[in-house]
Coordinates of C-alpha atoms in Angstrom, one line a residue:
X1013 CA 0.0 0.0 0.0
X1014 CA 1.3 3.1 -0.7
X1015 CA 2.1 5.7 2.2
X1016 CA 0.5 9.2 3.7
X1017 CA 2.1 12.0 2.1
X1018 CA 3.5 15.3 4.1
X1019 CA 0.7 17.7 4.6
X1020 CA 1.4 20.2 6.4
X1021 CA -1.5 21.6 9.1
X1022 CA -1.9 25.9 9.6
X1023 CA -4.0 27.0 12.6
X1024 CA -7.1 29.1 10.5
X1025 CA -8.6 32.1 12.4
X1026 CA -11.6 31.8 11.5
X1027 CA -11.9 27.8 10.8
X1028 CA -11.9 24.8 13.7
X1029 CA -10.4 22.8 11.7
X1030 CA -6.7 22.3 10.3
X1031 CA -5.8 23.1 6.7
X1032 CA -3.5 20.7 5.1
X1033 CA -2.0 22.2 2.4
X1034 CA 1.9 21.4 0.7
X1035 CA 4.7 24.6 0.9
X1036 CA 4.9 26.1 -1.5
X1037 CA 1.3 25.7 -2.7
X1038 CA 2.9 24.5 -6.6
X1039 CA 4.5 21.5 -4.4
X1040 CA 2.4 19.0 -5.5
X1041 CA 1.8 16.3 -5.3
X1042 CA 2.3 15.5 -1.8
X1043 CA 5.6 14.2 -0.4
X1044 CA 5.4 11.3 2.4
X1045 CA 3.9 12.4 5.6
X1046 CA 5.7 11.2 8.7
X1047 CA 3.3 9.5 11.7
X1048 CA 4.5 8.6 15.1
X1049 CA 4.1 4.7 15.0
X1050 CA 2.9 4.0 18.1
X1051 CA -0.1 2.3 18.1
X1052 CA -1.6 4.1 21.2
X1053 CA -2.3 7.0 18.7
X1054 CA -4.5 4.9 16.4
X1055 CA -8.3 5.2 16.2
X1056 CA -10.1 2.1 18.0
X1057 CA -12.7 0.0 16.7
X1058 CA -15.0 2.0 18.3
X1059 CA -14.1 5.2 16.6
X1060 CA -14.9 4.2 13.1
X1061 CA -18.8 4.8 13.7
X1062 CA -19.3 5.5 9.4
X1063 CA -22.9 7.4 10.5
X1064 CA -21.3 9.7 12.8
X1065 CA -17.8 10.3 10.5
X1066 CA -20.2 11.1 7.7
X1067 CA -22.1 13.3 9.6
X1068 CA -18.9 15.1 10.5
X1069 CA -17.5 15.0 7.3
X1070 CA -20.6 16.4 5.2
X1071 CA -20.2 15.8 1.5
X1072 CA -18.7 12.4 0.8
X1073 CA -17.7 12.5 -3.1
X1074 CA -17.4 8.9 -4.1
X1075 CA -15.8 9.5 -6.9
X1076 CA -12.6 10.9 -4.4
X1077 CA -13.3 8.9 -1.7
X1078 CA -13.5 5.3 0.2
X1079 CA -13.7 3.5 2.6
X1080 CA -12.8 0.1 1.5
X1081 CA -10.3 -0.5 -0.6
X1082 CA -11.4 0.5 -4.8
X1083 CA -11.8 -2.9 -6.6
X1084 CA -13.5 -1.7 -10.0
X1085 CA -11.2 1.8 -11.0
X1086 CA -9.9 0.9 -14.3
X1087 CA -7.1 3.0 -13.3
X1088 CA -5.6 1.5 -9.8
X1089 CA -2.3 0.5 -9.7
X1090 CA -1.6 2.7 -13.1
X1091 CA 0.9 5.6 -12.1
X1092 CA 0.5 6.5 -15.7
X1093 CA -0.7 4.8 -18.8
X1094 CA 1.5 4.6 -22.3
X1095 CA 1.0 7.7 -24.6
X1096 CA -1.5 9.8 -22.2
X1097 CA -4.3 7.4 -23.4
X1098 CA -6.4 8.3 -20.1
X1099 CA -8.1 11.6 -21.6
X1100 CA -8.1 13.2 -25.1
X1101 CA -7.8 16.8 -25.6
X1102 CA -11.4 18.1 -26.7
X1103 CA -13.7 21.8 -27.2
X1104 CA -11.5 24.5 -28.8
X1105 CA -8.1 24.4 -30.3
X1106 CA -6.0 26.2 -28.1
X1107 CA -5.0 29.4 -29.9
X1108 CA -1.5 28.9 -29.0
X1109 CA -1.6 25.6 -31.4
X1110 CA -3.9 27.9 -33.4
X1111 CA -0.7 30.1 -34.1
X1112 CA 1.8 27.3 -35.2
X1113 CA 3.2 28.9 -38.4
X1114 CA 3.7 25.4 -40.2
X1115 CA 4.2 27.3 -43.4
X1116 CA 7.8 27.9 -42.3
X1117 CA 8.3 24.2 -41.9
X1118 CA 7.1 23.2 -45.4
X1119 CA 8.7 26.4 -46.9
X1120 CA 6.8 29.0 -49.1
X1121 CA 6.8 26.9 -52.5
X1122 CA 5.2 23.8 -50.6
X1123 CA 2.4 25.1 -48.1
X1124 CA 0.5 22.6 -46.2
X1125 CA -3.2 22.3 -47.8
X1126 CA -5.6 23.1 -44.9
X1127 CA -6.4 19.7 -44.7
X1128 CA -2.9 18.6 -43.6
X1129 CA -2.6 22.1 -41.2
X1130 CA -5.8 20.7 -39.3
X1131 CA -4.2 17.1 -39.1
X1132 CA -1.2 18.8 -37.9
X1133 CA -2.7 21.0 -35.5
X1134 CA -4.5 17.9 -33.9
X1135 CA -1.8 15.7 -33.9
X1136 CA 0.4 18.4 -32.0
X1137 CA -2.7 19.1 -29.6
X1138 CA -2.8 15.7 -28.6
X1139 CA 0.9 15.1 -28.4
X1140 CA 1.4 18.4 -26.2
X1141 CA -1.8 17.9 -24.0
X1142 CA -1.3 16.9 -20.6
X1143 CA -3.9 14.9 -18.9
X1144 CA -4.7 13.7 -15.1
X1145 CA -3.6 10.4 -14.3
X1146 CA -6.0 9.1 -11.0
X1147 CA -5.1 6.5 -8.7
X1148 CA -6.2 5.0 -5.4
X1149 CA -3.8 6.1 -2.4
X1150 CA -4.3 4.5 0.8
X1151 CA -3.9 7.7 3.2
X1152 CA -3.5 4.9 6.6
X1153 CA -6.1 4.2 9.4
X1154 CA -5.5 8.0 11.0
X1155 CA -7.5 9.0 7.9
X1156 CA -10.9 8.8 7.3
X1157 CA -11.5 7.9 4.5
X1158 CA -8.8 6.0 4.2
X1159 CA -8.9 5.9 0.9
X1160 CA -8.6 8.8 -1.8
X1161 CA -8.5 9.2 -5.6
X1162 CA -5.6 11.5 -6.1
X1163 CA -4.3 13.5 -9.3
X1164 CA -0.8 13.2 -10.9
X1165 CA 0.9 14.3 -13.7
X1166 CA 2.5 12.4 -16.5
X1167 CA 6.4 12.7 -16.5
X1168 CA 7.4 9.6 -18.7
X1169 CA 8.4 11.5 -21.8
X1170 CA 8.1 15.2 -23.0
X1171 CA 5.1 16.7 -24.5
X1172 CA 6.7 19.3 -26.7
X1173 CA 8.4 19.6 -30.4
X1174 CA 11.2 19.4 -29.7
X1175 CA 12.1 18.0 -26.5
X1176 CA 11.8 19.7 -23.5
X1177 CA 9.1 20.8 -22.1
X1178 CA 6.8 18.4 -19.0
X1179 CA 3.7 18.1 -17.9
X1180 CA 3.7 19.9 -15.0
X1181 CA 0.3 20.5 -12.1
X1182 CA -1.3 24.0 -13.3
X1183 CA -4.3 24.1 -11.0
X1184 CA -5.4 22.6 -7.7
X1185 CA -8.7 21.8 -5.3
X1186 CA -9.1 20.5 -1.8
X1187 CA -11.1 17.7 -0.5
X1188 CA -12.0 17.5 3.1
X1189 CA -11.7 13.9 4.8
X1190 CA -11.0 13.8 8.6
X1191 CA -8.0 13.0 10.2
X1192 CA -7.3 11.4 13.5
X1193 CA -5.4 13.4 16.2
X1194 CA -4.4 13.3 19.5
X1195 CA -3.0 15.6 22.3
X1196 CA -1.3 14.8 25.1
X1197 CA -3.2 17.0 28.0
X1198 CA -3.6 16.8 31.9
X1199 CA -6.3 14.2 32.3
X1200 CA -4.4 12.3 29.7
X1201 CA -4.3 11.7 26.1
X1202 CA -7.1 12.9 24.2
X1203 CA -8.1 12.3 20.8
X1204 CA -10.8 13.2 17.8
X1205 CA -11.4 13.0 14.3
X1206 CA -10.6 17.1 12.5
X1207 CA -11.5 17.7 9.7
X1208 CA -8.6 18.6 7.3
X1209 CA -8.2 19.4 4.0
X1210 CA -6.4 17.4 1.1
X1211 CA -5.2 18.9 -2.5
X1212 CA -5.9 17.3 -4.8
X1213 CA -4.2 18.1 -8.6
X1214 CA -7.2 18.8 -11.4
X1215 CA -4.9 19.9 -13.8
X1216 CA -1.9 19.8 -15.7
X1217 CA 0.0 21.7 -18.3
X1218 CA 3.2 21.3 -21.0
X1219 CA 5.3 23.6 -19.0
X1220 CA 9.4 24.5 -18.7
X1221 CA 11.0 21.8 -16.7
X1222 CA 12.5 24.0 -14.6

């Protein structure tokens, strides 16, 4: 199973709970969060009532989260899939491909037909086009729940003519799930489920690599 990545909680003024949130914000995704292992700061049997949790938590997106482990996403277990076959680029051709002066390639005595300027428009749309490759992460028993659908970017070749240029996250939400903390206070240790919440990458771009 994979493991928790670093969040790191702020203190909101005007919020009761923490916000979990990577520095700096473009950090993403997640590196490995680091848990005390002792098991006297797990949750108990007792503290995984799923009627109360959801009432806590509010909206439960299935589509983002679980409780079980995800048996029937096409995509678990696939950090990436050959040639960014997981979404096609569709709506308008981005004006920047729009703007491709392909007459310089084929030089002034041997334009492209329109035809074949389309095709190549489309070809370089889809070969520069950066989708969101999902998979199941198992966030550990402190999390609830334990299981979220998290957003990566591909990396396994580069998605410009020529070379260079990687997909890289461009824009980010946040998904609240609960997380399991204790404190160690006077009468003794003391623990509850907070909500926190989790980015989550919902898009990426052909960017500079660096």
């Amino acid at each position: 199973m994979p493991r928790p990545r670093t969040l790191n909680p702020r203190r909101q003024s005007c919020q009761h709970y923490y916000l979990l949130r990577p520095i700096p914000s473009d950090s993403l995704p997640l590196v490995e969060l680091k848990e005390d292992p002792d098991p006297v700061f797990d949750p108990k049997e007792r503290d995984f009532n799923e009627t109360e949790l959801k009432s806590v938590l509010g909206d439960f997106d299935s589509r983002f989260l679980s409780v079980l482990p995800p048996v029937d996403d096409k995509y678990t277990g696939n950090d990436e899939l050959e040639d960014f076959e997981i979404q096609k680029p569709s709506g308008v051709l981005p004006k920047e491909i729009r703007a491709v002066d392909f007459d310089v390639q084929f030089g002034k005595k041997h334009k492209p037909s329109k035809k074949l300027k389309r095709r190549l428009q489309q070809w370089l749309w889809a070969y520069s086009f950066c989708p969101v490759v999902y998979t199941w992460t198992d966030l550990g028993n402190r999390f609830w729940p334990r299981f979220l659908r998290v957003g990566s970017c591909p990396s396994k070749r580069s998605c410009s003519v020529p070379e260079g240029m990687m997909c890289k996250p461009a824009n980010s939400t946040h998904l609240t799930i609960l997380r399991w903390r204790c404190m160690q206070k006077k009468g003794g240790l003391k623990c509850a489920w907070i909500p926190v919440q989790y980015p989550i990458i919902t898009e990426c771009k052909c960017s500079c690599s660096s």
